[in-house]
Amino acid sequence: MPLLSLRNIDVHYGAIHALRDVSLDIDAAEIVTLIGANGAGKSTTLNLISGLLRPSAGEITFDGESLARLAPHDIVRHGICQSPEGRRVFAGLTTLENLEMGAYPLRGRQKLRDSLAEVYELFPRLAERRSQRAGTLSGGEQQMLAIGRALMAQPRLLLLDEPSLGLAPNLVQSIFSVIRDINARGVTILLVEQNAHMALRVAHRGYVLETGRIVLSDTARNLEANPQVKAAYLGE
């Protein structure tokens, strides 16, 4: 049984049909990437899984349980956390306070300390900046913080929305190295990323979205070699 399953999903924004009959599966411990042009429906898919949007048709299940009636905070408690596009850190709070905000579902100080230790191991810079206000961090540090905040709740499924957006090339390499490390620790990942080259190199499998429909799905290696994907998303 897949850890996450979307079946025949439709999403509307008023009269706009944003997702059309979308079905996808993610198995435990996989990295699956969702690639497509701007406006294809990638972020809509992540926001749907997080409970920020509701489908007009179709079914979403996580570990065999329907997410249809769950509020976003309950979906977090079930083990799904999102690092949003644009980072969206709490600028007036410190790095540590931002991380603690992500840990609200945890019970007990020891679990909080354990989560902090894991995040600081992945992102040592955050430990150095723990007392600094998030709004004064660099773009790369804010991206680390957004991912770290999502990890604080100890998710089983991590949703990453454009983690390399606006970052210098050396920081992009670093972020994707950390994504591999997170996955190696047993966290399943659904990755939305404009940098299709990097996304396909880190993922096990991928789906291609075009105007709200999934038009291709395959292993990441096969998608990287696919002439249609090369022409549309890899600049070849």
Short mmCIF file of C-alpha atoms in Angstrom, two decimals:
data_model
loop_
_atom_site.label_atom_id
_atom_site.label_comp_id
_atom_site.label_asym_id
_atom_site.label_seq_id
_atom_site.Cartn_x
_atom_site.Cartn_y
_atom_site.Cartn_z
CA MET A 1 0.00 0.00 0.00
CA PRO A 2 1.38 3.47 -0.87
CA LEU A 3 2.07 5.80 2.04
CA LEU A 4 0.27 8.62 0.19
CA SER A 5 -2.28 8.16 -2.55
CA LEU A 6 -4.20 10.72 -4.62
CA ARG A 7 -7.01 9.34 -6.74
CA ASN A 8 -8.85 11.23 -9.50
CA ILE A 9 -8.36 14.60 -7.82
CA ASP A 10 -10.01 17.75 -9.16
CA VAL A 11 -9.41 21.18 -7.61
CA HIS A 12 -11.18 24.41 -8.57
CA TYR A 13 -10.43 28.03 -7.76
CA GLY A 14 -13.87 29.37 -8.52
CA ALA A 15 -14.32 28.82 -12.25
CA ILE A 16 -10.65 27.86 -12.73
CA HIS A 17 -10.06 24.11 -12.98
CA ALA A 18 -6.60 23.91 -11.36
CA LEU A 19 -6.17 20.12 -11.11
CA ARG A 20 -7.86 17.63 -13.41
CA ASP A 21 -8.18 13.93 -12.58
CA VAL A 22 -4.79 13.80 -10.84
CA SER A 23 -3.69 10.43 -9.44
CA LEU A 24 -0.32 9.69 -7.88
CA ASP A 25 1.24 7.39 -5.31
CA ILE A 26 4.23 7.79 -3.00
CA ASP A 27 5.72 4.81 -1.22
CA ALA A 28 7.38 5.03 2.18
CA ALA A 29 11.05 6.15 2.06
CA GLU A 30 10.81 7.45 -1.52
CA ILE A 31 11.72 10.83 -2.91
CA VAL A 32 9.13 11.66 -5.57
CA THR A 33 9.38 14.87 -7.58
CA LEU A 34 6.61 16.81 -9.28
CA ILE A 35 7.89 18.91 -12.19
CA GLY A 36 6.13 21.28 -14.54
CA ALA A 37 5.94 24.87 -15.70
CA ASN A 38 4.73 27.75 -13.54
CA GLY A 39 0.98 27.48 -13.12
CA ALA A 40 0.88 23.76 -13.85
CA GLY A 41 -0.61 22.96 -10.43
CA LYS A 42 2.44 21.81 -8.46
CA SER A 43 1.99 24.04 -5.40
CA THR A 44 -1.76 23.44 -5.58
CA THR A 45 -1.05 19.73 -5.19
CA LEU A 46 1.09 20.28 -2.10
CA ASN A 47 -1.45 22.65 -0.54
CA LEU A 48 -4.15 20.10 -1.21
CA ILE A 49 -2.22 17.38 0.62
CA SER A 50 -1.58 19.79 3.53
CA GLY A 51 -5.30 20.50 3.84
CA LEU A 52 -5.01 24.14 2.82
CA LEU A 53 -7.23 23.36 -0.18
CA ARG A 54 -10.08 20.90 -0.59
CA PRO A 55 -10.68 18.75 -3.67
CA SER A 56 -13.87 19.19 -5.63
CA ALA A 57 -13.59 15.51 -6.57
CA GLY A 58 -11.39 12.56 -5.71
CA GLU A 59 -9.79 11.05 -2.62
CA ILE A 60 -6.55 11.54 -0.66
CA THR A 61 -5.33 8.84 1.71
CA PHE A 62 -2.28 8.72 3.95
CA ASP A 63 -1.26 5.36 5.36
CA GLY A 64 -4.70 4.08 4.34
CA GLU A 65 -6.64 6.84 6.12
CA SER A 66 -8.64 9.52 4.34
CA LEU A 67 -7.45 13.10 4.81
CA ALA A 68 -10.67 14.57 3.43
CA ARG A 69 -12.12 15.84 6.71
CA LEU A 70 -8.92 16.70 8.54
CA ALA A 71 -7.89 20.28 9.30
CA PRO A 72 -4.33 21.29 8.37
CA HIS A 73 -3.09 21.09 11.98
CA ASP A 74 -4.49 17.56 12.27
CA ILE A 75 -2.75 16.57 9.04
CA VAL A 76 0.52 17.76 10.62
CA ARG A 77 -0.21 15.58 13.64
CA HIS A 78 -0.73 12.63 11.29
CA GLY A 79 2.83 13.09 10.03
CA ILE A 80 2.72 15.42 6.99
CA CYS A 81 4.61 18.72 7.11
CA GLN A 82 5.28 21.31 4.40
CA SER A 83 8.15 23.69 3.75
CA PRO A 84 6.38 26.34 1.66
CA GLU A 85 7.49 28.19 -1.43
CA GLY A 86 9.08 31.50 -0.47
CA ARG A 87 10.17 30.15 2.97
CA ARG A 88 7.61 32.23 4.94
CA VAL A 89 9.62 32.33 8.13
CA PHE A 90 8.34 34.40 11.04
CA ALA A 91 10.62 37.38 10.47
CA GLY A 92 10.22 38.94 13.93
CA LEU A 93 10.94 35.72 15.81
CA THR A 94 14.38 34.24 16.39
CA THR A 95 15.63 31.17 14.58
CA LEU A 96 15.00 29.08 17.69
CA GLU A 97 11.48 30.46 18.14
CA ASN A 98 10.69 29.62 14.50
CA LEU A 99 11.86 26.07 15.05
CA GLU A 100 9.85 25.77 18.24
CA MET A 101 6.75 26.90 16.31
CA GLY A 102 7.22 23.88 14.05
CA ALA A 103 7.32 21.55 17.05
CA TYR A 104 3.86 22.36 18.38
CA PRO A 105 2.47 18.81 17.85
CA LEU A 106 5.22 17.27 20.00
CA ARG A 107 4.56 16.35 23.60
CA GLY A 108 7.35 16.63 26.13
CA ARG A 109 10.54 18.68 26.38
CA GLN A 110 12.73 15.70 25.52
CA LYS A 111 11.08 15.28 22.11
CA LEU A 112 11.62 18.99 21.46
CA ARG A 113 15.28 18.71 22.41
CA ASP A 114 15.67 15.63 20.19
CA SER A 115 14.10 17.41 17.21
CA LEU A 116 16.29 20.46 17.73
CA ALA A 117 19.39 18.29 17.88
CA GLU A 118 18.48 16.58 14.61
CA VAL A 119 17.78 19.88 12.84
CA TYR A 120 21.01 21.42 14.12
CA GLU A 121 22.91 18.35 12.92
CA LEU A 122 21.46 18.81 9.43
CA PHE A 123 21.86 22.60 9.48
CA PRO A 124 24.71 23.63 11.83
CA ARG A 125 24.28 27.23 10.67
CA LEU A 126 20.88 27.35 12.40
CA ALA A 127 22.51 26.49 15.71
CA GLU A 128 24.93 29.37 15.19
CA ARG A 129 22.01 31.71 14.39
CA ARG A 130 19.61 30.42 17.06
CA SER A 131 19.24 33.84 18.74
CA GLN A 132 19.14 35.88 15.51
CA ARG A 133 15.83 37.20 14.18
CA ALA A 134 14.74 35.19 11.15
CA GLY A 135 14.11 38.28 9.05
CA THR A 136 17.82 39.15 9.19
CA LEU A 137 19.03 35.74 7.97
CA SER A 138 20.35 35.29 4.45
CA GLY A 139 18.13 33.68 1.82
CA GLY A 140 19.96 30.37 2.16
CA GLU A 141 19.68 30.44 5.94
CA GLN A 142 15.96 31.20 5.71
CA GLN A 143 15.54 28.20 3.41
CA MET A 144 17.37 26.02 5.92
CA LEU A 145 15.07 27.40 8.61
CA ALA A 146 11.91 26.70 6.59
CA ILE A 147 12.96 23.08 6.06
CA GLY A 148 14.14 22.73 9.64
CA ARG A 149 10.85 24.11 10.97
CA ALA A 150 8.94 21.50 8.93
CA LEU A 151 11.19 18.75 10.31
CA MET A 152 10.64 19.78 13.93
CA ALA A 153 7.33 17.90 14.07
CA GLN A 154 9.16 14.69 13.07
CA PRO A 155 7.11 14.11 9.91
CA ARG A 156 6.79 10.86 8.02
CA LEU A 157 6.14 12.79 4.79
CA LEU A 158 7.91 16.07 4.03
CA LEU A 159 6.50 18.34 1.32
CA LEU A 160 9.15 20.63 -0.18
CA ASP A 161 7.98 23.50 -2.39
CA GLU A 162 10.77 25.08 -4.49
CA PRO A 163 13.61 24.65 -1.96
CA SER A 164 16.24 26.00 -4.36
CA LEU A 165 14.31 29.11 -5.39
CA GLY A 166 16.52 32.21 -5.41
CA LEU A 167 19.60 30.45 -4.04
CA ALA A 168 23.17 30.68 -5.33
CA PRO A 169 24.40 27.53 -7.13
CA ASN A 170 26.67 26.42 -4.26
CA LEU A 171 23.74 26.66 -1.84
CA VAL A 172 21.51 24.70 -4.23
CA GLN A 173 24.00 21.83 -4.13
CA SER A 174 24.04 22.01 -0.33
CA ILE A 175 20.24 21.99 -0.02
CA PHE A 176 19.90 18.96 -2.28
CA SER A 177 22.59 17.14 -0.35
CA VAL A 178 20.56 17.73 2.81
CA ILE A 179 17.41 16.46 1.05
CA ARG A 180 19.21 13.18 0.38
CA ASP A 181 20.31 13.06 4.02
CA ILE A 182 16.77 13.66 5.29
CA ASN A 183 15.49 10.85 3.08
CA ALA A 184 18.29 8.53 4.26
CA ARG A 185 16.96 9.06 7.80
CA GLY A 186 13.65 7.50 6.74
CA VAL A 187 11.58 10.57 5.82
CA THR A 188 9.50 10.26 2.65
CA ILE A 189 9.67 13.37 0.46
CA LEU A 190 7.45 14.93 -2.19
CA LEU A 191 9.52 17.56 -3.95
CA VAL A 192 8.26 20.40 -6.15
CA GLU A 193 11.15 22.07 -7.91
CA GLN A 194 11.70 24.29 -10.95
CA ASN A 195 15.28 23.02 -11.22
CA ALA A 196 14.28 19.82 -12.97
CA HIS A 197 17.89 18.70 -13.41
CA MET A 198 18.50 18.65 -9.66
CA ALA A 199 15.06 17.31 -8.82
CA LEU A 200 15.42 14.30 -11.12
CA ARG A 201 18.92 13.58 -9.85
CA VAL A 202 17.80 13.41 -6.24
CA ALA A 203 14.42 11.67 -6.76
CA HIS A 204 13.55 8.02 -7.19
CA ARG A 205 10.47 8.69 -9.31
CA GLY A 206 8.71 11.66 -10.84
CA TYR A 207 5.47 13.00 -12.28
CA VAL A 208 5.12 15.71 -14.92
CA LEU A 209 2.21 18.14 -14.55
CA GLU A 210 0.94 20.21 -17.47
CA THR A 211 -2.02 22.57 -17.02
CA GLY A 212 -3.36 20.61 -14.08
CA ARG A 213 -2.97 17.13 -15.57
CA ILE A 214 -0.33 14.47 -15.05
CA VAL A 215 1.02 13.70 -18.51
CA LEU A 216 4.03 11.53 -17.62
CA SER A 217 5.20 9.37 -14.73
CA ASP A 218 8.29 7.19 -14.56
CA THR A 219 11.51 6.62 -12.70
CA ALA A 220 13.60 9.75 -12.35
CA ARG A 221 16.31 8.28 -14.55
CA ASN A 222 13.85 7.52 -17.35
CA LEU A 223 12.27 10.97 -17.13
CA GLU A 224 15.70 12.58 -17.32
CA ALA A 225 16.32 10.65 -20.55
CA ASN A 226 12.86 11.30 -22.01
CA PRO A 227 13.06 13.57 -25.11
CA GLN A 228 9.83 15.36 -24.19
CA VAL A 229 11.11 16.15 -20.69
CA LYS A 230 14.52 17.17 -22.05
CA ALA A 231 12.95 19.62 -24.49
CA ALA A 232 10.42 21.12 -22.10
CA TYR A 233 12.21 21.17 -18.74
CA LEU A 234 15.91 20.39 -19.08
CA GLY A 235 16.81 22.88 -21.80
CA GLU A 236 18.08 20.24 -24.19
#
